[in-house]
Amino acid sequence: MKKLFKMLAVFALISFINANASEMPKEIVVASGSTSIPNSYIIRGKHTGHEVDIWKEISKKTGLKVKFITGEFNTLFGYLDSKKADTVGNTITVNAKRLEKYDFSEPYAYIPEKLVVHENRTDIKKLKDIDGMTCGFSAGSNGGNLFKQIAKKQNIKINMVSYDSSELLNEAFRRGKVDVMIFAGSEVAYKIKIGFIKARMVEENIAVGAKAYPFVKNDEHSKQLRMMVTKAIKEMKKDGSLAKIYEKWYGMDFSQKPKNMKIAK
Amino acid sequence: MNFDFVWFIGLFPIVLPALKLTVSISIISLFLTLIVSILIAIIRYYKVKFLYHIFGLYITFFRATPLVAQLFILYFGFPSIFPFLESMTAFQATIIALTLNTSAFMAEDLRGSLESIDYGQNEAGYSIGMTKFQTMKRIILPQAFIFALPSIGNRFIGIIKGTALGFTVGLADIMATSKMEAALSLRFFEAYLCVTIIYLFLVIIVERVLKYIEKRVEKVS
């Protein structure tokens, strides 16, 4: 009886593993921000943002059913690492250190990191013009780290302050606690457009960041999903559906790689 | 789970310098909290007219609202109403919020220990010609303080962990430093584990010191 039970258990296990390996994935779970306007945010209980639109399109192209988990930025990678989610959809910048940990899909956006100053500071045009000021950045963002390196190179003296989220950073900027903010150009363009912040972008870019979806390494299921998503993004770049989504949200297209522009790694 | 052990170990030398900030905020806040809560406890103990009710409201407010909200209101909200607060730094704001918040709890702890001392001891003090103040200072408070030691230690541990909220207002403490490093390579799990271990060691040291103080006090009394 015991032997029979053991054999049954082994058989069940083998068939379970086989069933998983042979089938193409049907569903993808995406961890997205709950407060990143306009990437991915929740308003009156409804999850919206350009990430939602992009995933709708990916779903159409791949036949994958998309499920979202939303949370604060710091928690998103916890979902990914503990396999509660397959990827993170929150306009994540690709850089060398992040590539050590995750495999990324085809980039779907190229967005400049910008310095943001108060409207009346039209005298600030270049990065080095903010010498001696207090500069805030969101801890999860890549822009702050990039600018630190550039400031070192160009010998710009600056007091860097990190905030836990972009809302807190906005608040600090409004209250005059920081003179300059570092933000993704797309996010600022949108927030200025809707009147959420009164500010202007400094003309000179910090760098342009390639945005893509991270997937865990050394995992067959994850690899399959990554291939499917990459294929869909490539199609979306070709047929203009990605450009359309960016136009809708920002009034400009971030989906094309800028010519003769160095992509930050 | 791809845990990068080398990166994790390498995080400690980056995060540990920020411990200075965490420790200094904790110690300053504890010192101020002791002063404020002893004052409030004595006022509440003697049921001083008017002040008794004022501090009753104070205790209710600070015990009922989250520390993170208090800190936000203090640092971002108040300066727009009272311009003289505009020069307040994130460091000062965190200390003030922690002090006000913890004092509300500690004042009640202390009042409880004051009331546990037999009231007859007050009368004994008065009968040998001591003033109210002398009786409190020389007889009642020292005994009550010994009773309150364990809960003071508890509150101090609360303060240490509360410093992590300083990140809300842009303070670069150990929590902030580790999260920033995590964002670079998206290794949040390693970062949280790193600060967990640092806090753990910090609190173990505090517990040891408290035990030592309690032992010393036992010998004296």
CSV table of C-alpha atoms in Angstrom, one decimal:
chain,number,residue,atom,x,y,z
A,1,MET,CA,0.0,0.0,0.0
A,2,LYS,CA,2.8,2.4,1.0
A,3,LYS,CA,4.7,1.5,-2.2
A,4,LEU,CA,1.7,2.1,-4.3
A,5,PHE,CA,1.2,5.5,-2.6
A,6,LYS,CA,4.8,6.4,-3.2
A,7,MET,CA,4.6,5.5,-6.9
A,8,LEU,CA,1.4,7.4,-7.3
A,9,ALA,CA,3.0,10.5,-5.7
A,10,VAL,CA,6.0,10.3,-8.0
A,11,PHE,CA,3.8,9.8,-11.0
A,12,ALA,CA,1.7,12.8,-10.1
A,13,LEU,CA,4.8,14.9,-9.6
A,14,ILE,CA,6.3,13.9,-13.0
A,15,SER,CA,3.1,14.6,-14.9
A,16,PHE,CA,2.7,17.9,-13.1
A,17,ILE,CA,6.2,19.0,-14.1
A,18,ASN,CA,5.6,17.9,-17.7
A,19,ALA,CA,2.4,19.7,-17.9
A,20,ASN,CA,4.1,22.9,-16.9
A,21,ALA,CA,7.0,22.6,-19.2
A,22,SER,CA,5.3,21.7,-22.4
A,23,GLU,CA,2.7,24.4,-22.5
A,24,MET,CA,3.2,28.0,-23.7
A,25,PRO,CA,2.4,30.5,-20.9
A,26,LYS,CA,-1.2,31.8,-21.1
A,27,GLU,CA,-0.9,34.5,-18.4
A,28,ILE,CA,1.5,37.2,-17.3
A,29,VAL,CA,1.5,38.9,-13.9
A,30,VAL,CA,2.8,42.4,-14.0
A,31,ALA,CA,3.8,44.4,-10.8
A,32,SER,CA,3.1,48.1,-11.3
A,33,GLY,CA,3.3,51.2,-9.3
A,34,SER,CA,0.2,52.5,-7.5
A,35,THR,CA,1.3,56.2,-7.4
A,36,SER,CA,3.5,56.7,-10.5
A,37,ILE,CA,1.7,59.4,-12.4
A,38,PRO,CA,1.2,58.9,-15.4
A,39,ASN,CA,3.2,55.6,-15.7
A,40,SER,CA,0.9,53.5,-13.6
A,41,TYR,CA,-1.4,54.8,-10.8
A,42,ILE,CA,-4.7,54.1,-9.1
A,43,ILE,CA,-7.4,56.8,-9.3
A,44,ARG,CA,-10.7,56.2,-7.5
A,45,GLY,CA,-10.0,52.5,-7.3
A,46,LYS,CA,-9.2,52.2,-11.0
A,47,HIS,CA,-5.7,51.2,-12.2
A,48,THR,CA,-4.7,53.4,-15.1
A,49,GLY,CA,-1.6,54.9,-16.8
A,50,HIS,CA,0.3,54.4,-20.0
A,51,GLU,CA,1.7,51.0,-18.7
A,52,VAL,CA,-1.9,49.7,-18.6
A,53,ASP,CA,-2.4,50.8,-22.2
A,54,ILE,CA,0.9,49.2,-23.3
A,55,TRP,CA,0.0,45.9,-21.6
A,56,LYS,CA,-3.5,45.9,-23.2
A,57,GLU,CA,-1.7,46.1,-26.6
A,58,ILE,CA,0.8,43.4,-25.6
A,59,SER,CA,-2.1,41.2,-24.5
A,60,LYS,CA,-3.7,41.7,-27.9
A,61,LYS,CA,-0.5,40.8,-29.8
A,62,THR,CA,0.5,37.7,-27.7
A,63,GLY,CA,-2.8,36.4,-26.5
A,64,LEU,CA,-1.5,36.5,-22.9
A,65,LYS,CA,-3.9,37.3,-20.2
A,66,VAL,CA,-2.4,40.2,-18.2
A,67,LYS,CA,-2.9,40.5,-14.4
A,68,PHE,CA,-1.7,43.5,-12.4
A,69,ILE,CA,-0.4,43.7,-8.9
A,70,THR,CA,0.0,47.2,-7.7
A,71,GLY,CA,2.2,48.6,-4.9
A,72,GLU,CA,4.8,51.2,-3.9
A,73,PHE,CA,8.0,51.2,-6.0
A,74,ASN,CA,10.1,49.5,-3.4
A,75,THR,CA,7.8,46.5,-3.2
A,76,LEU,CA,7.6,45.8,-7.0
A,77,PHE,CA,10.8,43.9,-7.2
A,78,GLY,CA,9.9,41.9,-4.1
A,79,TYR,CA,6.9,40.6,-6.1
A,80,LEU,CA,9.2,39.8,-9.0
A,81,ASP,CA,11.9,38.0,-6.9
A,82,SER,CA,9.4,36.0,-4.9
A,83,LYS,CA,7.7,34.9,-8.2
A,84,LYS,CA,4.4,36.5,-7.3
A,85,ALA,CA,4.9,38.6,-10.5
A,86,ASP,CA,6.6,37.8,-13.8
A,87,THR,CA,7.8,41.3,-14.6
A,88,VAL,CA,7.6,44.9,-13.4
A,89,GLY,CA,5.8,47.4,-15.5
A,90,ASN,CA,6.8,50.8,-14.2
A,91,THR,CA,9.1,52.3,-16.8
A,92,ILE,CA,12.2,50.8,-15.4
A,93,THR,CA,15.6,52.1,-16.7
A,94,VAL,CA,18.1,49.5,-18.0
A,95,ASN,CA,21.6,49.9,-16.6
A,96,ALA,CA,24.6,47.7,-16.3
A,97,LYS,CA,24.1,46.8,-12.6
A,98,ARG,CA,20.5,45.9,-13.2
A,99,LEU,CA,21.4,43.7,-16.1
A,100,GLU,CA,23.5,41.6,-13.7
A,101,LYS,CA,20.4,40.7,-11.9
A,102,TYR,CA,17.6,40.6,-14.5
A,103,ASP,CA,17.2,39.9,-18.2
A,104,PHE,CA,15.3,42.8,-19.9
A,105,SER,CA,12.9,42.8,-22.7
A,106,GLU,CA,13.3,44.9,-25.8
A,107,PRO,CA,13.3,48.5,-24.7
A,108,TYR,CA,9.9,50.2,-25.4
A,109,ALA,CA,10.8,53.8,-24.6
A,110,TYR,CA,13.8,56.1,-24.5
A,111,ILE,CA,13.3,58.9,-22.1
A,112,PRO,CA,15.7,61.7,-21.1
A,113,GLU,CA,16.4,62.3,-17.4
A,114,LYS,CA,15.8,66.0,-16.8
A,115,LEU,CA,16.7,68.7,-14.2
A,116,VAL,CA,13.6,70.6,-13.2
A,117,VAL,CA,13.6,74.1,-11.8
A,118,HIS,CA,11.1,76.7,-10.8
A,119,GLU,CA,9.4,78.6,-13.7
A,120,ASN,CA,11.1,81.9,-13.0
A,121,ARG,CA,14.6,80.4,-13.3
A,122,THR,CA,15.0,80.9,-17.0
A,123,ASP,CA,18.7,81.6,-16.4
A,124,ILE,CA,19.4,77.9,-15.9
A,125,LYS,CA,20.0,76.3,-19.2
A,126,LYS,CA,22.9,73.9,-18.7
A,127,LEU,CA,23.6,71.2,-16.0
A,128,LYS,CA,26.5,73.2,-14.5
A,129,ASP,CA,24.2,76.2,-14.0
A,130,ILE,CA,22.8,74.6,-10.8
A,131,ASP,CA,26.1,74.7,-9.1
A,132,GLY,CA,25.7,75.2,-5.3
A,133,MET,CA,22.0,74.4,-5.2
A,134,THR,CA,20.0,71.7,-3.3
A,135,CYS,CA,18.9,69.0,-5.7
A,136,GLY,CA,16.3,66.4,-4.8
A,137,PHE,CA,15.7,63.0,-6.4
A,138,SER,CA,13.5,60.0,-5.8
A,139,ALA,CA,15.4,57.2,-4.2
A,140,GLY,CA,14.1,54.6,-6.6
A,141,SER,CA,15.1,56.5,-9.7
A,142,ASN,CA,18.1,56.2,-11.9
A,143,GLY,CA,18.4,59.8,-12.7
A,144,GLY,CA,19.8,60.8,-9.3
A,145,ASN,CA,22.6,58.3,-9.6
A,146,LEU,CA,23.5,59.3,-13.1
A,147,PHE,CA,23.6,63.0,-12.2
A,148,LYS,CA,25.9,62.3,-9.2
A,149,GLN,CA,28.4,60.8,-11.6
A,150,ILE,CA,28.1,63.7,-14.1
A,151,ALA,CA,28.4,66.3,-11.3
A,152,LYS,CA,31.6,64.6,-10.2
A,153,LYS,CA,33.1,64.7,-13.7
A,154,GLN,CA,32.1,68.3,-14.4
A,155,ASN,CA,33.0,69.4,-10.9
A,156,ILE,CA,29.5,70.7,-10.1
A,157,LYS,CA,29.1,71.2,-6.4
A,158,ILE,CA,25.6,70.2,-5.3
A,159,ASN,CA,23.8,69.1,-2.2
A,160,MET,CA,21.8,65.9,-3.1
A,161,VAL,CA,18.8,64.9,-1.1
A,162,SER,CA,16.9,61.7,-1.7
A,163,TYR,CA,13.1,61.3,-1.1
A,164,ASP,CA,11.2,58.1,-0.7
A,165,SER,CA,8.8,58.8,-3.5
A,166,SER,CA,8.2,61.2,-6.3
A,167,GLU,CA,5.2,62.7,-4.5
A,168,LEU,CA,7.4,63.6,-1.5
A,169,LEU,CA,9.9,65.1,-3.9
A,170,ASN,CA,7.2,67.2,-5.6
A,171,GLU,CA,6.1,68.4,-2.1
A,172,ALA,CA,9.7,69.3,-1.1
A,173,PHE,CA,10.0,71.3,-4.4
A,174,ARG,CA,6.8,73.1,-3.9
A,175,ARG,CA,7.8,74.1,-0.3
A,176,GLY,CA,11.2,75.3,-1.5
A,177,LYS,CA,13.1,72.6,0.4
A,178,VAL,CA,14.9,71.7,-2.8
A,179,ASP,CA,15.8,74.1,-5.7
A,180,VAL,CA,16.1,71.4,-8.4
A,181,MET,CA,14.4,68.1,-9.0
A,182,ILE,CA,15.6,65.2,-11.1
A,183,PHE,CA,12.8,63.5,-13.0
A,184,ALA,CA,12.2,61.5,-16.2
A,185,GLY,CA,11.3,64.0,-18.9
A,186,SER,CA,8.1,62.3,-19.7
A,187,GLU,CA,6.7,62.4,-16.2
A,188,VAL,CA,7.6,66.1,-15.9
A,189,ALA,CA,6.1,67.0,-19.3
A,190,TYR,CA,2.8,65.3,-18.2
A,191,LYS,CA,2.8,66.9,-14.7
A,192,ILE,CA,3.4,70.4,-16.2
A,193,LYS,CA,0.8,69.8,-18.8
A,194,ILE,CA,-1.9,69.0,-16.3
A,195,GLY,CA,-0.8,71.8,-13.9
A,196,PHE,CA,0.3,69.5,-11.2
A,197,ILE,CA,3.6,71.3,-10.8
A,198,LYS,CA,4.7,74.8,-11.9
A,199,ALA,CA,8.2,74.3,-13.2
A,200,ARG,CA,10.4,74.2,-16.3
A,201,MET,CA,12.9,71.7,-17.6
A,202,VAL,CA,16.5,72.6,-18.0
A,203,GLU,CA,17.4,72.4,-21.7
A,204,GLU,CA,20.4,70.1,-21.3
A,205,ASN,CA,19.6,66.4,-20.7
A,206,ILE,CA,21.3,64.5,-18.0
A,207,ALA,CA,21.1,61.3,-20.1
A,208,VAL,CA,18.7,59.3,-22.0
A,209,GLY,CA,17.5,56.1,-20.4
A,210,ALA,CA,16.2,53.0,-22.2
A,211,LYS,CA,13.1,51.6,-20.5
A,212,ALA,CA,12.3,47.9,-20.6
A,213,TYR,CA,10.6,45.1,-18.6
A,214,PRO,CA,12.8,43.1,-16.2
A,215,PHE,CA,12.5,39.3,-16.0
A,216,VAL,CA,14.2,36.9,-13.6
A,217,LYS,CA,17.2,35.0,-14.9
A,218,ASN,CA,17.7,31.2,-15.3
A,219,ASP,CA,14.0,30.5,-15.5
A,220,GLU,CA,12.4,28.8,-18.5
A,221,HIS,CA,8.9,30.1,-18.0
A,222,SER,CA,10.3,33.6,-17.5
A,223,LYS,CA,12.4,33.3,-20.7
A,224,GLN,CA,9.4,32.3,-22.7
A,225,LEU,CA,7.4,35.3,-21.5
A,226,ARG,CA,10.3,37.6,-22.2
A,227,MET,CA,10.5,36.4,-25.8
A,228,MET,CA,6.8,36.9,-26.3
A,229,VAL,CA,6.9,40.4,-24.8
A,230,THR,CA,9.9,41.3,-26.8
A,231,LYS,CA,8.3,40.2,-30.0
A,232,ALA,CA,5.2,42.2,-29.2
A,233,ILE,CA,7.1,45.3,-28.5
A,234,LYS,CA,9.0,45.1,-31.7
A,235,GLU,CA,5.7,44.8,-33.6
A,236,MET,CA,4.3,47.7,-31.7
A,237,LYS,CA,7.2,49.9,-32.6
A,238,LYS,CA,6.7,48.9,-36.3
A,239,ASP,CA,3.0,49.4,-36.5
A,240,GLY,CA,3.0,52.7,-34.5
A,241,SER,CA,0.7,51.5,-31.7
A,242,LEU,CA,3.4,52.2,-29.2
A,243,ALA,CA,3.9,55.7,-30.5
A,244,LYS,CA,0.2,56.3,-30.4
A,245,ILE,CA,0.1,55.4,-26.7
A,246,TYR,CA,2.9,57.9,-25.9
A,247,GLU,CA,1.3,60.6,-28.0
A,248,LYS,CA,-2.0,60.1,-26.1
A,249,TRP,CA,-0.4,60.5,-22.7
A,250,TYR,CA,2.4,62.9,-23.3
A,251,GLY,CA,1.7,64.6,-26.6
A,252,MET,CA,5.1,63.4,-27.8
A,253,ASP,CA,6.6,60.1,-28.9
A,254,PHE,CA,9.2,58.4,-26.7
A,255,SER,CA,9.1,55.0,-28.4
A,256,GLN,CA,11.8,55.7,-31.0
A,257,LYS,CA,15.5,55.5,-30.2
A,258,PRO,CA,16.9,59.1,-30.5
A,259,LYS,CA,19.5,59.4,-33.2
A,260,ASN,CA,23.2,60.3,-32.3
A,261,MET,CA,22.2,60.2,-28.6
A,262,LYS,CA,24.2,58.2,-26.1
A,263,ILE,CA,22.0,55.8,-24.1
A,264,ALA,CA,23.0,55.7,-20.5
A,265,LYS,CA,24.0,52.3,-19.2
B,1,MET,CA,15.6,33.7,-5.5
B,2,ASN,CA,18.9,35.0,-6.7
B,3,PHE,CA,20.5,36.4,-3.6
B,4,ASP,CA,23.7,38.2,-4.3
B,5,PHE,CA,25.8,37.5,-1.3
B,6,VAL,CA,28.9,39.5,-2.4
B,7,TRP,CA,26.8,42.6,-3.1
B,8,PHE,CA,25.0,42.1,0.2
B,9,ILE,CA,28.3,42.0,2.2
B,10,GLY,CA,29.6,45.0,0.2
B,11,LEU,CA,26.5,47.0,1.2
B,12,PHE,CA,27.5,47.2,4.9
B,13,PRO,CA,30.5,49.5,4.5
B,14,ILE,CA,28.3,51.8,2.3
B,15,VAL,CA,25.4,51.8,4.8
B,16,LEU,CA,27.2,51.9,8.1
B,17,PRO,CA,28.5,55.5,7.9
B,18,ALA,CA,24.9,56.6,7.9
B,19,LEU,CA,24.5,54.9,11.3
B,20,LYS,CA,26.0,58.1,12.9
B,21,LEU,CA,22.9,59.9,11.8
B,22,THR,CA,20.5,57.2,13.1
B,23,VAL,CA,22.3,57.0,16.4
B,24,SER,CA,22.5,60.8,17.0
B,25,ILE,CA,18.9,61.3,16.2
B,26,SER,CA,17.9,58.5,18.5
B,27,ILE,CA,20.0,59.7,21.5
B,28,ILE,CA,19.0,63.4,21.1
B,29,SER,CA,15.3,62.4,20.8
B,30,LEU,CA,15.6,60.1,23.9
B,31,PHE,CA,17.1,62.9,26.0
B,32,LEU,CA,14.5,65.5,24.9
B,33,THR,CA,11.7,62.9,25.4
B,34,LEU,CA,12.8,62.2,28.9
B,35,ILE,CA,12.7,65.9,29.8
B,36,VAL,CA,9.3,66.5,28.2
B,37,SER,CA,7.6,63.4,29.5
B,38,ILE,CA,8.8,63.9,33.1
B,39,LEU,CA,7.3,67.4,33.0
B,40,ILE,CA,4.0,66.2,31.6
B,41,ALA,CA,3.9,63.2,34.0
B,42,ILE,CA,4.4,65.4,37.0
B,43,ILE,CA,1.7,67.9,35.8
B,44,ARG,CA,-0.7,65.1,35.2
B,45,TYR,CA,0.2,63.5,38.6
B,46,TYR,CA,-0.6,66.6,40.5
B,47,LYS,CA,-3.6,67.3,38.3
B,48,VAL,CA,-2.5,70.9,37.7
B,49,LYS,CA,-5.5,73.0,36.7
B,50,PHE,CA,-5.9,73.7,33.0
B,51,LEU,CA,-2.4,72.3,32.0
B,52,TYR,CA,-3.7,68.9,33.0
B,53,HIS,CA,-6.4,69.1,30.3
B,54,ILE,CA,-4.1,70.6,27.7
B,55,PHE,CA,-1.6,67.8,28.0
B,56,GLY,CA,-4.5,65.3,28.1
B,57,LEU,CA,-5.4,66.5,24.6
B,58,TYR,CA,-1.8,66.5,23.6
B,59,ILE,CA,-1.4,62.8,24.6
B,60,THR,CA,-4.6,61.9,22.8
B,61,PHE,CA,-3.5,63.5,19.6
B,62,PHE,CA,0.0,62.1,19.4
B,63,ARG,CA,-1.0,58.6,20.5
B,64,ALA,CA,-3.9,58.5,18.0
B,65,THR,CA,-2.1,59.7,14.8
B,66,PRO,CA,0.6,57.9,12.8
B,67,LEU,CA,4.2,59.2,13.3
B,68,VAL,CA,4.7,59.5,9.5
B,69,ALA,CA,1.7,61.8,9.2
B,70,GLN,CA,2.9,64.0,12.2
B,71,LEU,CA,6.4,64.3,10.5
B,72,PHE,CA,4.9,65.3,7.2
B,73,ILE,CA,2.6,67.9,8.7
B,74,LEU,CA,5.5,69.3,10.8
B,75,TYR,CA,8.0,69.5,7.9
B,76,PHE,CA,5.9,70.3,4.9
B,77,GLY,CA,2.7,71.7,6.3
B,78,PHE,CA,3.6,74.0,9.2
B,79,PRO,CA,6.2,76.1,7.5
B,80,SER,CA,3.6,77.3,5.0
B,81,ILE,CA,1.5,78.6,7.9
B,82,PHE,CA,4.3,79.8,10.2
B,83,PRO,CA,7.1,81.3,8.1
B,84,PHE,CA,9.6,81.1,11.0
B,85,LEU,CA,9.6,77.3,10.7
B,86,GLU,CA,10.9,77.5,7.1
B,87,SER,CA,14.5,77.2,8.2
B,88,MET,CA,13.8,73.9,10.0
B,89,THR,CA,16.0,71.1,8.6
B,90,ALA,CA,14.9,67.5,8.0
B,91,PHE,CA,17.2,66.5,10.9
B,92,GLN,CA,15.5,68.8,13.3
B,93,ALA,CA,12.0,67.9,12.1
B,94,THR,CA,12.6,64.2,12.6
B,95,ILE,CA,13.9,64.8,16.2
B,96,ILE,CA,10.9,67.1,17.0
B,97,ALA,CA,8.4,64.6,15.6
B,98,LEU,CA,10.0,61.7,17.4
B,99,THR,CA,10.2,63.6,20.7
B,100,LEU,CA,6.6,64.9,20.6
B,101,ASN,CA,5.3,61.4,19.6
B,102,THR,CA,7.3,59.4,22.1
B,103,SER,CA,6.7,61.9,24.9
B,104,ALA,CA,3.0,61.3,24.7
B,105,PHE,CA,3.5,57.6,25.4
B,106,MET,CA,6.3,57.9,27.9
B,107,ALA,CA,4.4,60.6,29.9
B,108,GLU,CA,1.6,58.0,30.5
B,109,ASP,CA,4.2,55.3,31.4
B,110,LEU,CA,5.8,57.7,33.9
B,111,ARG,CA,2.5,58.8,35.4
B,112,GLY,CA,1.6,55.2,36.0
B,113,SER,CA,4.8,54.6,37.9
B,114,LEU,CA,4.4,57.9,39.9
B,115,GLU,CA,0.9,56.7,40.9
B,116,SER,CA,2.3,53.3,42.0
B,117,ILE,CA,4.3,55.0,44.7
B,118,ASP,CA,2.3,55.0,48.0
B,119,TYR,CA,0.8,58.5,48.5
B,120,GLY,CA,1.8,58.3,52.2
B,121,GLN,CA,5.4,59.0,51.1
B,122,ASN,CA,4.3,62.4,49.9
B,123,GLU,CA,2.9,63.1,53.4
B,124,ALA,CA,6.0,61.8,55.0
B,125,GLY,CA,8.0,64.3,52.9
B,126,TYR,CA,5.8,67.2,53.8
B,127,SER,CA,5.8,66.3,57.5
B,128,ILE,CA,9.6,66.8,57.7
B,129,GLY,CA,9.2,70.2,56.1
B,130,MET,CA,9.9,69.4,52.4
B,131,THR,CA,8.2,71.4,49.7
B,132,LYS,CA,6.1,69.6,47.1
B,133,PHE,CA,9.0,70.1,44.6
B,134,GLN,CA,11.6,68.6,47.0
B,135,THR,CA,9.4,65.7,47.8
B,136,MET,CA,8.9,64.9,44.1
B,137,LYS,CA,12.6,65.3,43.3
B,138,ARG,CA,14.1,63.5,46.2
B,139,ILE,CA,11.5,60.8,47.2
B,140,ILE,CA,8.9,60.1,44.6
B,141,LEU,CA,10.6,60.6,41.2
B,142,PRO,CA,13.7,58.4,41.9
B,143,GLN,CA,11.5,55.5,42.9
B,144,ALA,CA,9.1,55.9,40.0
B,145,PHE,CA,11.9,56.2,37.6
B,146,ILE,CA,13.2,52.7,38.6
B,147,PHE,CA,9.7,51.3,38.0
B,148,ALA,CA,9.5,53.0,34.6
B,149,LEU,CA,12.9,51.8,33.4
B,150,PRO,CA,11.7,48.8,31.4
B,151,SER,CA,9.1,50.9,29.6
B,152,ILE,CA,11.6,53.7,28.9
B,153,GLY,CA,13.8,51.1,27.3
B,154,ASN,CA,10.9,50.0,25.2
B,155,ARG,CA,10.2,53.5,24.0
B,156,PHE,CA,13.9,54.1,23.2
B,157,ILE,CA,13.8,51.1,20.9
B,158,GLY,CA,10.7,52.5,19.3
B,159,ILE,CA,12.6,55.8,18.8
B,160,ILE,CA,15.5,54.0,17.1
B,161,LYS,CA,13.2,52.3,14.6
B,162,GLY,CA,11.2,55.5,14.2
B,163,THR,CA,14.3,57.2,12.8
B,164,ALA,CA,13.7,55.2,9.6
B,165,LEU,CA,10.8,57.5,8.8
B,166,GLY,CA,13.3,60.4,8.5
B,167,PHE,CA,13.6,59.2,4.9
B,168,THR,CA,10.1,60.7,4.3
B,169,VAL,CA,11.6,64.2,4.7
B,170,GLY,CA,14.8,63.4,2.8
B,171,LEU,CA,17.1,62.4,5.6
B,172,ALA,CA,20.0,60.1,4.5
B,173,ASP,CA,19.8,57.6,7.4
B,174,ILE,CA,20.7,53.9,7.1
B,175,MET,CA,17.2,53.1,5.6
B,176,ALA,CA,17.6,55.8,2.9
B,177,THR,CA,21.2,54.9,2.1
B,178,SER,CA,20.4,51.2,1.6
B,179,LYS,CA,17.3,51.9,-0.5
B,180,MET,CA,19.2,54.2,-2.8
B,181,GLU,CA,21.9,51.5,-3.3
B,182,ALA,CA,19.1,49.0,-3.9
B,183,ALA,CA,17.6,51.1,-6.6
B,184,LEU,CA,20.9,51.1,-8.5
B,185,SER,CA,20.9,47.4,-9.1
B,186,LEU,CA,17.3,46.6,-8.0
B,187,ARG,CA,18.4,44.4,-5.1
B,188,PHE,CA,15.8,45.4,-2.6
B,189,PHE,CA,15.7,42.2,-0.6
B,190,GLU,CA,19.4,42.3,0.2
B,191,ALA,CA,19.1,46.0,1.2
B,192,TYR,CA,16.2,45.4,3.6
B,193,LEU,CA,18.0,42.4,5.1
B,194,CYS,CA,21.1,44.5,5.6
B,195,VAL,CA,19.3,47.3,7.5
B,196,THR,CA,17.3,44.6,9.5
B,197,ILE,CA,20.6,43.2,10.7
B,198,ILE,CA,22.0,46.6,11.6
B,199,TYR,CA,18.9,47.6,13.5
B,200,LEU,CA,19.0,44.2,15.3
B,201,PHE,CA,22.5,44.7,16.5
B,202,LEU,CA,21.8,48.3,17.5
B,203,VAL,CA,18.8,47.2,19.6
B,204,ILE,CA,20.7,44.2,21.1
B,205,ILE,CA,23.4,46.7,22.3
B,206,VAL,CA,20.6,49.0,23.8
B,207,GLU,CA,19.1,46.0,25.6
B,208,ARG,CA,22.4,45.1,27.1
B,209,VAL,CA,23.0,48.6,28.3
B,210,LEU,CA,19.5,48.7,29.8
B,211,LYS,CA,20.0,45.4,31.6
B,212,TYR,CA,23.2,46.8,33.1
B,213,ILE,CA,21.5,50.0,34.3
B,214,GLU,CA,18.7,48.0,35.8
B,215,LYS,CA,21.1,45.8,37.7
B,216,ARG,CA,23.0,48.8,39.0
B,217,VAL,CA,19.8,50.4,40.1
B,218,GLU,CA,18.7,47.3,41.9
B,219,LYS,CA,21.9,47.3,44.0
B,220,VAL,CA,21.4,50.9,45.0
B,221,SER,CA,17.8,50.6,46.0
